[in-house]
Amino acid sequence: MLEGRSILAVVPARSGSKGIPDKNLRPLLGRSLIAWAGRCLAGLDWLDAAVISTDSRAYAEEGVRHGLAAPFLRPAELASDSAGAVETMLHALEESEAHFRRRFDIILIVEPTSPLRLPEDLEGCTRELISSGADSVVSVSPLDPKWHPKKVFSLREGRLEFFSPAGVGVVNRQELDRLYWRNGICYALTRACLKGKKRIITDNTRPWLIQREVINIDHPLELEWAEALLRKRERNAD
């Protein structure tokens, strides 16, 4: 428990990735993405439970090897790439509460595709959720100005045009407003938010800003980049 709240961490790990087959079992420095998530959660002595939500027995077994409970498998309707995050988390919460025979006040979503997370990231998100009274807290990173909507283009009938008409007047990046991207390190939300509002991001969602280099893996090249960043972190730690 943390500040009197009972906390459940859920590692969502669907097996049917199209971009990188069996992505969540792919090794980085000898550990799968699932293992990296489990290793981070093991550093939180205030967690009441940590589970893996998956449709794959192999993924479930990998989760158990790395400290995650696997008391259920996802049903088929939550195993496709069109399955909603809210429905998946509701299922995980209900199954976990039945298995552990307790009610959880806070749910942490810990995506295995963000292996550079640290225990303090998760604690920061959780404490911000509790202290702010928000529905949810989402970890974010500053967006590189080169990907700003005012700097990118769309194609129309073979011609380039600014995605945002306001981009025409941008002279330098200092004129751009600051934007942020969801890095997948942590989503922290209250039970009331998930079960009542059935949303993860609401009009009362707060940010948890992470300034260091992180990555959320979607493409094969990003696996190599994540491994390079992990090696860099380990060298700096030594």
Coordinates of N, CA and C in Angstrom, one line a residue:
M1 N 0.8 -1.2 0.0 CA 0.0 0.0 0.0 C 0.9 1.2 0.0
L2 N 0.3 2.3 -0.5 CA 1.0 3.6 -0.5 C 0.0 4.7 -0.1
E3 N 0.3 5.4 0.9 CA -0.6 6.4 1.4 C -2.0 5.8 1.7
G4 N -2.0 4.6 2.2 CA -3.3 4.0 2.5 C -4.1 3.4 1.3
R5 N -3.5 3.5 0.1 CA -4.2 3.0 -1.1 C -3.6 1.6 -1.5
S6 N -4.5 0.7 -1.9 CA -4.2 -0.6 -2.3 C -3.9 -0.5 -3.9
I7 N -2.8 -1.0 -4.3 CA -2.3 -0.7 -5.7 C -2.0 -2.0 -6.5
L8 N -2.6 -2.1 -7.6 CA -2.4 -3.2 -8.6 C -1.7 -2.7 -9.8
A9 N -0.6 -3.4 -10.2 CA 0.1 -3.1 -11.4 C -0.2 -4.1 -12.4
V10 N -0.6 -3.7 -13.7 CA -0.9 -4.6 -14.7 C 0.1 -4.4 -15.9
V11 N 0.7 -5.5 -16.3 CA 1.6 -5.5 -17.5 C 0.8 -6.1 -18.7
P12 N 0.3 -5.2 -19.6 CA -0.5 -5.7 -20.7 C 0.4 -6.3 -21.8
A13 N 0.3 -7.5 -22.2 CA 1.2 -8.1 -23.1 C 0.5 -9.0 -24.1
R14 N -0.2 -8.4 -25.1 CA -0.9 -9.2 -26.1 C 0.2 -9.9 -27.0
S15 N -0.1 -11.1 -27.5 CA 0.9 -11.9 -28.2 C 0.9 -11.6 -29.7
G16 N -0.1 -10.9 -30.2 CA -0.3 -10.9 -31.7 C 0.3 -9.6 -32.4
S17 N 1.4 -9.2 -31.9 CA 2.0 -8.0 -32.6 C 2.4 -8.3 -34.0
K18 N 1.9 -7.3 -34.9 CA 2.2 -7.5 -36.3 C 3.5 -6.9 -36.7
G19 N 3.9 -5.8 -36.1 CA 5.1 -5.1 -36.5 C 6.4 -5.9 -36.1
I20 N 6.4 -6.5 -34.9 CA 7.5 -7.3 -34.4 C 6.9 -8.6 -33.8
P21 N 6.9 -9.7 -34.5 CA 6.3 -10.9 -34.0 C 6.9 -11.3 -32.6
D22 N 6.0 -11.7 -31.7 CA 6.4 -12.0 -30.4 C 7.3 -10.9 -29.7
K23 N 6.9 -9.7 -30.0 CA 7.6 -8.5 -29.5 C 7.9 -8.6 -28.0
N24 N 7.0 -9.0 -27.2 CA 7.2 -8.9 -25.8 C 8.1 -10.0 -25.2
L25 N 8.5 -10.9 -26.1 CA 9.5 -11.9 -25.7 C 10.9 -11.6 -26.2
R26 N 11.0 -10.5 -27.0 CA 12.2 -10.2 -27.7 C 13.2 -9.8 -26.6
P27 N 14.5 -10.3 -26.7 CA 15.5 -10.0 -25.6 C 16.2 -8.6 -25.8
L28 N 16.4 -7.9 -24.7 CA 17.3 -6.8 -24.7 C 18.3 -7.0 -23.6
L29 N 19.6 -7.1 -23.9 CA 20.6 -7.4 -23.0 C 20.3 -8.7 -22.2
G30 N 19.7 -9.7 -22.9 CA 19.4 -11.0 -22.3 C 18.1 -11.1 -21.6
R31 N 17.3 -10.0 -21.5 CA 16.0 -10.0 -20.8 C 14.9 -9.7 -21.8
S32 N 13.8 -10.4 -21.7 CA 12.7 -10.1 -22.6 C 12.1 -8.7 -22.1
L33 N 11.2 -8.2 -23.0 CA 10.5 -6.9 -22.6 C 9.6 -7.2 -21.3
I34 N 9.0 -8.4 -21.3 CA 8.2 -8.7 -20.1 C 9.1 -8.8 -18.9
A35 N 10.3 -9.4 -19.0 CA 11.2 -9.4 -17.9 C 11.7 -8.1 -17.4
W36 N 11.9 -7.1 -18.3 CA 12.3 -5.8 -17.9 C 11.2 -5.1 -17.1
A37 N 9.9 -5.3 -17.5 CA 8.8 -4.8 -16.7 C 8.7 -5.4 -15.3
G38 N 8.8 -6.8 -15.3 CA 8.8 -7.4 -14.0 C 9.9 -7.0 -13.1
R39 N 11.1 -6.8 -13.6 CA 12.2 -6.4 -12.8 C 12.0 -5.1 -12.2
C40 N 11.5 -4.2 -13.0 CA 11.2 -2.8 -12.4 C 10.1 -2.9 -11.3
L41 N 9.1 -3.6 -11.5 CA 8.0 -3.7 -10.5 C 8.5 -4.4 -9.2
A42 N 9.5 -5.3 -9.4 CA 10.0 -5.9 -8.2 C 10.7 -4.9 -7.2
G43 N 11.1 -3.8 -7.8 CA 11.7 -2.7 -6.9 C 10.7 -1.9 -6.1
L44 N 9.5 -2.2 -6.2 CA 8.4 -1.4 -5.5 C 7.8 -2.2 -4.3
D45 N 8.3 -2.0 -3.1 CA 7.8 -2.8 -2.0 C 6.4 -2.3 -1.6
W46 N 5.9 -1.3 -2.1 CA 4.5 -0.8 -1.7 C 3.4 -1.4 -2.7
L47 N 3.8 -2.1 -3.7 CA 2.8 -2.7 -4.6 C 2.1 -3.8 -3.9
D48 N 0.8 -3.9 -4.0 CA 0.0 -5.0 -3.4 C -0.1 -6.2 -4.3
A49 N 0.0 -6.0 -5.6 CA 0.0 -7.1 -6.6 C 0.4 -6.6 -7.9
A50 N 1.1 -7.5 -8.7 CA 1.5 -7.2 -10.0 C 1.2 -8.4 -10.9
V51 N 0.4 -8.1 -12.0 CA -0.1 -9.2 -12.8 C 0.3 -9.0 -14.3
I52 N 0.3 -10.0 -15.0 CA 0.4 -9.9 -16.5 C -0.9 -10.2 -17.1
S53 N -1.3 -9.3 -18.0 CA -2.6 -9.6 -18.7 C -2.2 -10.0 -20.2
T54 N -2.5 -11.2 -20.5 CA -2.0 -11.7 -21.8 C -3.0 -12.8 -22.3
D55 N -3.0 -13.1 -23.6 CA -3.7 -14.2 -24.1 C -2.8 -15.4 -24.4
S56 N -1.5 -15.3 -24.0 CA -0.5 -16.3 -24.4 C 0.0 -17.0 -23.1
R57 N -0.1 -18.4 -23.1 CA 0.5 -19.1 -22.0 C 2.0 -18.9 -21.9
A58 N 2.6 -18.8 -23.0 CA 4.1 -18.6 -23.0 C 4.4 -17.2 -22.4
Y59 N 3.7 -16.2 -22.7 CA 3.9 -14.9 -22.1 C 3.6 -15.0 -20.6
A60 N 2.5 -15.7 -20.2 CA 2.2 -15.8 -18.8 C 3.3 -16.5 -18.0
E61 N 3.8 -17.5 -18.6 CA 4.9 -18.2 -17.9 C 6.2 -17.3 -17.8
E62 N 6.4 -16.5 -18.8 CA 7.5 -15.6 -18.8 C 7.3 -14.6 -17.7
G63 N 6.1 -14.1 -17.6 CA 5.7 -13.2 -16.5 C 6.0 -13.7 -15.1
V64 N 5.5 -15.0 -14.9 CA 5.7 -15.6 -13.6 C 7.2 -15.8 -13.3
R65 N 8.0 -16.1 -14.3 CA 9.4 -16.3 -14.1 C 10.1 -15.0 -13.6
H66 N 9.4 -13.9 -13.8 CA 10.0 -12.6 -13.5 C 9.1 -11.8 -12.5
G67 N 8.4 -12.5 -11.6 CA 7.8 -11.9 -10.5 C 6.3 -11.5 -10.7
L68 N 5.8 -11.7 -11.9 CA 4.4 -11.3 -12.1 C 3.4 -12.5 -11.9
A69 N 2.3 -12.2 -11.3 CA 1.3 -13.2 -11.1 C 0.5 -13.4 -12.5
A70 N 0.1 -14.6 -12.8 CA -0.7 -14.8 -14.0 C -1.9 -15.6 -13.7
P71 N -2.9 -15.1 -12.9 CA -4.0 -15.9 -12.5 C -5.1 -16.0 -13.5
F72 N -4.9 -15.4 -14.7 CA -6.0 -15.5 -15.8 C -5.3 -15.2 -17.1
L73 N -6.0 -15.6 -18.2 CA -5.7 -15.3 -19.5 C -6.8 -14.4 -20.1
R74 N -6.4 -13.6 -21.0 CA -7.5 -12.8 -21.7 C -8.4 -13.6 -22.6
P75 N -9.7 -13.3 -22.6 CA -10.5 -14.0 -23.5 C -10.2 -13.5 -25.0
A76 N -10.7 -14.3 -25.9 CA -10.4 -14.0 -27.3 C -10.8 -12.6 -27.8
E77 N -11.9 -12.0 -27.2 CA -12.3 -10.7 -27.7 C -11.4 -9.6 -27.2
L78 N -10.5 -9.9 -26.3 CA -9.5 -8.9 -25.8 C -8.1 -9.2 -26.3
A79 N -8.0 -10.2 -27.2 CA -6.7 -10.6 -27.7 C -6.4 -10.1 -29.1
S80 N -7.3 -9.3 -29.7 CA -7.0 -8.8 -31.1 C -6.4 -7.4 -31.0
D81 N -5.9 -6.9 -32.1 CA -5.3 -5.6 -32.1 C -6.4 -4.5 -32.1
S82 N -7.7 -4.8 -32.1 CA -8.7 -3.9 -32.0 C -9.3 -3.8 -30.6
A83 N -8.8 -4.6 -29.7 CA -9.3 -4.7 -28.3 C -8.9 -3.3 -27.6
G84 N -9.9 -2.8 -26.9 CA -9.7 -1.5 -26.2 C -8.9 -1.6 -24.9
A85 N -8.1 -0.6 -24.6 CA -7.4 -0.6 -23.4 C -8.3 -0.6 -22.2
V86 N -9.4 0.2 -22.2 CA -10.3 0.2 -21.1 C -10.9 -1.1 -20.8
E87 N -11.4 -1.8 -21.8 CA -12.0 -3.1 -21.6 C -10.9 -4.1 -21.1
T88 N -9.7 -4.0 -21.6 CA -8.6 -4.9 -21.1 C -8.3 -4.7 -19.7
M89 N -8.2 -3.4 -19.3 CA -7.9 -3.1 -17.9 C -9.1 -3.5 -16.9
L90 N -10.3 -3.3 -17.4 CA -11.5 -3.7 -16.6 C -11.4 -5.2 -16.3
H91 N -11.1 -5.9 -17.4 CA -11.0 -7.4 -17.2 C -9.9 -7.7 -16.2
A92 N -8.7 -7.1 -16.4 CA -7.6 -7.4 -15.5 C -8.0 -7.0 -14.0
L93 N -8.6 -5.9 -13.8 CA -9.0 -5.5 -12.5 C -10.0 -6.5 -11.8
E94 N -11.0 -6.8 -12.6 CA -12.0 -7.7 -12.0 C -11.5 -9.1 -11.7
E95 N -10.6 -9.7 -12.7 CA -10.0 -11.0 -12.4 C -9.1 -10.9 -11.3
S96 N -8.3 -9.8 -11.1 CA -7.3 -9.7 -10.0 C -8.0 -9.6 -8.7
E97 N -9.1 -8.8 -8.7 CA -9.8 -8.6 -7.4 C -10.4 -10.0 -7.0
A98 N -10.9 -10.7 -7.9 CA -11.5 -12.0 -7.6 C -10.4 -13.0 -7.1
H99 N -9.2 -13.0 -7.8 CA -8.1 -13.9 -7.4 C -7.5 -13.5 -6.1
F100 N -7.2 -12.3 -5.8 CA -6.5 -11.8 -4.6 C -7.5 -11.6 -3.5
R101 N -8.8 -11.6 -3.8 CA -9.9 -11.4 -2.8 C -9.7 -10.1 -2.1
R102 N -9.5 -9.0 -2.9 CA -9.3 -7.7 -2.3 C -9.7 -6.6 -3.3
R103 N -10.0 -5.5 -2.9 CA -10.3 -4.3 -3.7 C -9.1 -3.5 -3.9
F104 N -8.8 -3.1 -5.1 CA -7.7 -2.2 -5.4 C -8.2 -0.8 -5.7
D105 N -7.5 0.2 -5.1 CA -7.9 1.6 -5.2 C -7.2 2.2 -6.5
I106 N -6.0 1.8 -6.8 CA -5.3 2.4 -7.9 C -4.8 1.3 -8.8
I107 N -4.8 1.5 -10.1 CA -4.3 0.6 -11.1 C -3.2 1.3 -11.9
L108 N -2.0 0.6 -12.0 CA -0.9 1.1 -12.8 C -0.8 0.2 -14.1
I109 N -0.8 0.9 -15.2 CA -0.6 0.2 -16.5 C 0.9 0.4 -16.9
V110 N 1.6 -0.8 -17.0 CA 3.0 -0.8 -17.1 C 3.3 -1.5 -18.4
E111 N 3.4 -0.8 -19.5 CA 3.6 -1.4 -20.8 C 5.0 -2.0 -21.0
P112 N 5.2 -3.3 -21.4 CA 6.5 -3.8 -21.5 C 7.3 -3.2 -22.7
T113 N 6.7 -2.5 -23.6 CA 7.4 -1.9 -24.7 C 8.2 -0.6 -24.3
S114 N 8.1 -0.3 -23.0 CA 8.9 0.9 -22.5 C 9.9 0.4 -21.5
P115 N 11.0 -0.3 -21.9 CA 11.9 -1.0 -21.0 C 12.9 -0.1 -20.2
L116 N 12.9 1.2 -20.5 CA 13.8 2.1 -19.8 C 13.2 2.8 -18.6
R117 N 12.0 2.3 -18.1 CA 11.4 2.8 -17.0 C 12.3 2.5 -15.7
L118 N 12.1 3.3 -14.7 CA 12.7 3.1 -13.4 C 11.7 3.0 -12.3
P119 N 11.9 2.3 -11.2 CA 10.9 2.3 -10.1 C 10.5 3.7 -9.7
E120 N 11.4 4.6 -9.7 CA 11.0 6.0 -9.2 C 10.0 6.6 -10.2
D121 N 10.0 6.2 -11.5 CA 9.0 6.8 -12.4 C 7.6 6.3 -12.0
L122 N 7.4 5.1 -11.6 CA 6.2 4.5 -11.2 C 5.7 5.1 -9.9
E123 N 6.7 5.3 -9.0 CA 6.3 5.9 -7.7 C 5.9 7.3 -7.9
G124 N 6.6 8.1 -8.7 CA 6.3 9.4 -9.0 C 4.9 9.6 -9.5
C125 N 4.5 8.8 -10.5 CA 3.2 8.8 -11.1 C 2.1 8.5 -10.0
T126 N 2.4 7.5 -9.2 CA 1.4 7.1 -8.2 C 1.2 8.2 -7.1
R127 N 2.3 8.7 -6.7 CA 2.2 9.8 -5.7 C 1.5 11.0 -6.2
E128 N 1.8 11.4 -7.5 CA 1.1 12.5 -8.1 C -0.4 12.2 -8.2
L129 N -0.8 11.0 -8.5 CA -2.2 10.7 -8.6 C -2.9 10.9 -7.2
I130 N -2.2 10.4 -6.2 CA -2.8 10.5 -4.8 C -2.9 11.9 -4.4
S131 N -1.8 12.7 -4.5 CA -1.7 14.0 -4.0 C -2.6 15.0 -4.7
S132 N -2.7 14.8 -6.0 CA -3.5 15.8 -6.9 C -5.0 15.6 -6.9
G133 N -5.4 14.4 -6.5 CA -6.8 14.1 -6.6 C -7.3 13.9 -8.1
A134 N -6.4 13.7 -9.0 CA -6.7 13.5 -10.4 C -7.4 12.2 -10.6
D135 N -8.0 12.0 -11.8 CA -8.6 10.7 -12.2 C -7.4 9.8 -12.6
S136 N -6.4 10.4 -13.3 CA -5.3 9.6 -13.8 C -4.1 10.5 -14.0
V137 N -2.9 9.8 -14.0 CA -1.7 10.5 -14.3 C -1.0 9.7 -15.4
V138 N -0.5 10.4 -16.4 CA 0.1 9.7 -17.6 C 1.6 10.2 -17.7
S139 N 2.5 9.3 -17.8 CA 3.9 9.7 -18.0 C 4.1 10.2 -19.5
V140 N 4.8 11.3 -19.6 CA 5.0 11.9 -20.9 C 6.4 12.4 -21.0
S141 N 6.9 12.6 -22.3 CA 8.2 13.1 -22.6 C 8.0 14.3 -23.5
P142 N 8.9 15.3 -23.5 CA 8.8 16.4 -24.4 C 8.9 15.9 -25.9
L143 N 8.1 16.4 -26.7 CA 8.1 16.1 -28.2 C 9.2 16.9 -28.9
D144 N 10.1 16.2 -29.6 CA 11.1 16.9 -30.4 C 10.4 17.9 -31.3
P145 N 10.8 19.1 -31.4 CA 10.1 20.1 -32.2 C 10.1 19.7 -33.7
K146 N 11.0 18.9 -34.2 CA 10.9 18.5 -35.6 C 9.6 17.7 -35.9
W147 N 9.0 17.1 -34.9 CA 7.8 16.3 -35.1 C 6.5 17.1 -34.7
H148 N 6.7 18.4 -34.5 CA 5.6 19.3 -34.1 C 4.5 19.3 -35.2
P149 N 3.2 19.3 -34.9 CA 2.2 19.4 -36.0 C 2.4 20.6 -36.9
K150 N 3.0 21.7 -36.4 CA 3.2 22.8 -37.3 C 4.4 22.7 -38.2
K151 N 5.2 21.6 -38.0 CA 6.4 21.4 -38.8 C 6.3 20.2 -39.8
V152 N 5.1 19.5 -39.7 CA 5.0 18.3 -40.6 C 4.0 18.6 -41.7
F153 N 4.0 17.7 -42.7 CA 3.2 17.9 -43.9 C 2.2 16.8 -44.1
S154 N 1.2 17.1 -44.8 CA 0.3 16.0 -45.4 C 0.4 16.1 -46.9
L155 N -0.1 15.1 -47.5 CA -0.2 15.0 -49.0 C -1.6 15.1 -49.5
R156 N -1.8 16.0 -50.4 CA -3.1 16.1 -51.1 C -2.9 16.2 -52.6
E157 N -3.5 15.1 -53.2 CA -3.4 15.0 -54.7 C -1.9 15.1 -55.1
G158 N -1.0 14.5 -54.4 CA 0.4 14.5 -54.8 C 1.2 15.7 -54.4
R159 N 0.6 16.7 -53.7 CA 1.3 17.9 -53.4 C 1.4 18.0 -51.9
L160 N 2.6 18.5 -51.4 CA 2.8 18.8 -50.0 C 2.0 20.0 -49.5
E161 N 1.4 19.9 -48.4 CA 0.8 21.0 -47.7 C 1.0 20.9 -46.2
F162 N 1.1 22.0 -45.5 CA 1.2 22.0 -44.1 C 0.1 21.2 -43.5
F163 N 0.4 20.3 -42.5 CA -0.7 19.6 -41.8 C -1.5 20.6 -41.0
S164 N -0.8 21.6 -40.4 CA -1.5 22.6 -39.7 C -1.3 23.9 -40.5
P165 N -2.4 24.6 -40.9 CA -2.2 25.9 -41.6 C -1.3 26.9 -40.9
A166 N -1.3 26.8 -39.6 CA -0.5 27.7 -38.8 C 1.0 27.5 -39.1
G167 N 1.4 26.4 -39.6 CA 2.8 26.1 -39.9 C 3.4 27.0 -40.9
V168 N 2.6 27.7 -41.7 CA 3.1 28.6 -42.8 C 3.9 29.7 -42.2
G169 N 3.5 30.2 -41.0 CA 4.1 31.3 -40.4 C 5.2 31.0 -39.4
V170 N 5.6 29.8 -39.2 CA 6.6 29.4 -38.2 C 8.0 29.7 -38.8
V171 N 8.8 30.5 -38.2 CA 10.1 30.9 -38.6 C 11.2 30.0 -37.9
N172 N 11.1 29.9 -36.6 CA 12.0 29.1 -35.8 C 11.3 28.3 -34.8
R173 N 12.0 27.3 -34.2 CA 11.3 26.4 -33.3 C 11.0 27.0 -32.0
Q174 N 11.6 28.1 -31.6 CA 11.3 28.8 -30.4 C 9.9 29.4 -30.4
E175 N 9.3 29.5 -31.6 CA 7.9 29.9 -31.7 C 6.9 28.8 -31.4
L176 N 7.3 27.6 -31.4 CA 6.4 26.5 -31.2 C 6.0 26.3 -29.8
D177 N 4.8 26.0 -29.5 CA 4.3 25.6 -28.2 C 4.9 24.3 -27.8
R178 N 5.1 24.0 -26.5 CA 5.7 22.7 -26.1 C 4.6 21.7 -26.1
L179 N 4.9 20.5 -26.7 CA 4.0 19.4 -26.8 C 4.7 18.2 -26.2
Y180 N 3.9 17.2 -25.9 CA 4.4 16.0 -25.2 C 3.9 14.7 -25.8
W181 N 4.6 13.6 -25.7 CA 4.1 12.4 -26.2 C 4.1 11.3 -25.1
R182 N 3.1 10.4 -25.2 CA 2.9 9.4 -24.2 C 4.0 8.3 -24.4
N183 N 4.8 8.1 -23.4 CA 6.0 7.3 -23.5 C 5.7 5.8 -23.0
G184 N 4.5 5.5 -22.5 CA 4.2 4.2 -22.1 C 4.8 3.7 -20.8
I185 N 5.6 4.6 -20.1 CA 6.2 4.1 -18.9 C 5.2 3.8 -17.8
C186 N 4.2 4.7 -17.7 CA 3.2 4.4 -16.6 C 1.9 5.2 -16.9
Y187 N 0.8 4.6 -16.7 CA -0.5 5.2 -16.6 C -1.0 4.8 -15.2
A188 N -1.3 5.8 -14.4 CA -1.8 5.5 -13.1 C -3.2 6.1 -13.0
L189 N -4.2 5.2 -12.6 CA -5.6 5.7 -12.6 C -6.3 5.1 -11.4
T190 N -7.3 5.9 -10.9 CA -8.1 5.4 -9.8 C -9.1 4.3 -10.3
R191 N -9.5 3.6 -9.3 CA -10.5 2.5 -9.6 C -11.8 3.2 -10.1
A192 N -12.1 4.4 -9.5 CA -13.4 5.1 -9.8 C -13.3 5.6 -11.3
C193 N -12.1 6.0 -11.7 CA -11.9 6.5 -13.1 C -12.1 5.3 -14.0
L194 N -11.5 4.2 -13.8 CA -11.6 3.0 -14.7 C -13.0 2.5 -14.7
K195 N -13.6 2.2 -13.5 CA -14.9 1.6 -13.5 C -16.1 2.5 -13.7
G196 N -15.9 3.8 -13.2 CA -17.0 4.7 -13.3 C -17.0 5.5 -14.7
K197 N -15.9 6.1 -15.0 CA -15.8 6.9 -16.2 C -15.4 6.0 -17.5
K198 N -14.8 4.8 -17.2 CA -14.4 3.9 -18.3 C -13.6 4.6 -19.3
R199 N -12.6 5.4 -18.8 CA -11.6 6.1 -19.6 C -10.3 6.1 -18.8
I200 N -9.2 6.2 -19.6 CA -7.9 6.3 -19.0 C -7.4 7.8 -18.9
I201 N -7.8 8.5 -20.0 CA -7.5 10.0 -20.0 C -8.8 10.7 -20.0
T202 N -8.9 11.6 -19.0 CA -10.2 12.3 -18.8 C -9.9 13.8 -18.8
D203 N -10.9 14.6 -18.4 CA -10.6 16.1 -18.3 C -9.9 16.4 -16.9
N204 N -9.6 15.4 -16.2 CA -8.9 15.6 -14.9 C -7.7 14.6 -14.9
T205 N -6.9 14.6 -15.9 CA -5.7 13.8 -16.0 C -4.4 14.7 -15.9
R206 N -3.5 14.3 -15.1 CA -2.3 15.1 -14.9 C -1.1 14.4 -15.6
P207 N 0.0 15.2 -15.9 CA 1.2 14.6 -16.5 C 2.2 14.3 -15.4
W208 N 3.0 13.3 -15.8 CA 4.3 13.0 -15.0 C 5.4 13.1 -16.1
L209 N 6.2 14.2 -16.0 CA 7.1 14.5 -17.0 C 8.5 13.8 -16.8
I210 N 8.9 13.1 -17.8 CA 10.2 12.4 -17.8 C 11.1 13.0 -18.8
Q211 N 12.2 13.6 -18.4 CA 13.1 14.4 -19.2 C 14.2 13.5 -19.9
R212 N 14.6 12.4 -19.3 CA 15.7 11.6 -19.9 C 15.2 10.9 -21.1
E213 N 16.2 10.2 -21.8 CA 15.9 9.5 -23.0 C 15.1 8.2 -22.7
V214 N 14.0 8.0 -23.3 CA 13.2 6.8 -23.2 C 12.7 6.4 -24.5
I215 N 12.1 5.2 -24.6 CA 11.6 4.8 -25.9 C 10.4 3.9 -25.7
N216 N 9.4 3.9 -26.6 CA 8.3 3.0 -26.6 C 8.3 2.2 -27.9
I217 N 8.6 1.0 -27.8 CA 9.0 0.2 -29.0 C 7.8 -0.2 -29.8
D218 N 7.9 0.2 -31.1 CA 6.9 -0.2 -32.1 C 7.5 -0.9 -33.3
H219 N 8.7 -0.6 -33.6 CA 9.4 -1.0 -34.8 C 10.7 -1.7 -34.5
P220 N 11.1 -2.6 -35.4 CA 12.4 -3.4 -35.1 C 13.6 -2.6 -34.8
L221 N 13.7 -1.4 -35.6 CA 14.9 -0.6 -35.3 C 14.9 0.0 -33.9
E222 N 13.7 0.2 -33.3 CA 13.6 0.7 -32.0 C 14.1 -0.3 -30.9
L223 N 14.1 -1.6 -31.3 CA 14.7 -2.6 -30.4 C 16.2 -2.3 -30.2
E224 N 16.8 -2.1 -31.3 CA 18.2 -1.8 -31.3 C 18.5 -0.5 -30.6
W225 N 17.7 0.5 -30.8 CA 17.9 1.8 -30.1 C 17.7 1.6 -28.6
A226 N 16.7 0.8 -28.2 CA 16.4 0.6 -26.8 C 17.6 -0.1 -26.1
E227 N 18.2 -1.1 -26.8 CA 19.3 -1.8 -26.3 C 20.5 -0.9 -26.1
A228 N 20.7 0.0 -27.1 CA 21.8 1.0 -27.0 C 21.6 1.9 -25.8
L229 N 20.4 2.3 -25.6 CA 20.1 3.2 -24.4 C 20.3 2.4 -23.1
L230 N 19.9 1.2 -23.1 CA 20.1 0.4 -21.8 C 21.6 0.2 -21.6
R231 N 22.4 -0.1 -22.6 CA 23.8 -0.3 -22.4 C 24.5 1.0 -21.9
K232 N 24.0 2.1 -22.5 CA 24.5 3.4 -22.0 C 24.2 3.7 -20.5
R233 N 23.0 3.3 -20.1 CA 22.6 3.5 -18.7 C 23.4 2.6 -17.8
E234 N 23.7 1.4 -18.2 CA 24.5 0.5 -17.4 C 25.9 1.0 -17.3
R235 N 26.5 1.5 -18.4 CA 27.8 2.1 -18.4 C 27.9 3.2 -17.4
N236 N 26.9 4.1 -17.4 CA 26.8 5.2 -16.6 C 26.7 4.8 -15.1
A237 N 25.9 3.8 -14.9 CA 25.8 3.2 -13.5 C 27.1 2.7 -13.0
D238 N 27.9 2.1 -13.8 CA 29.2 1.5 -13.4 C 30.2 2.7 -13.1

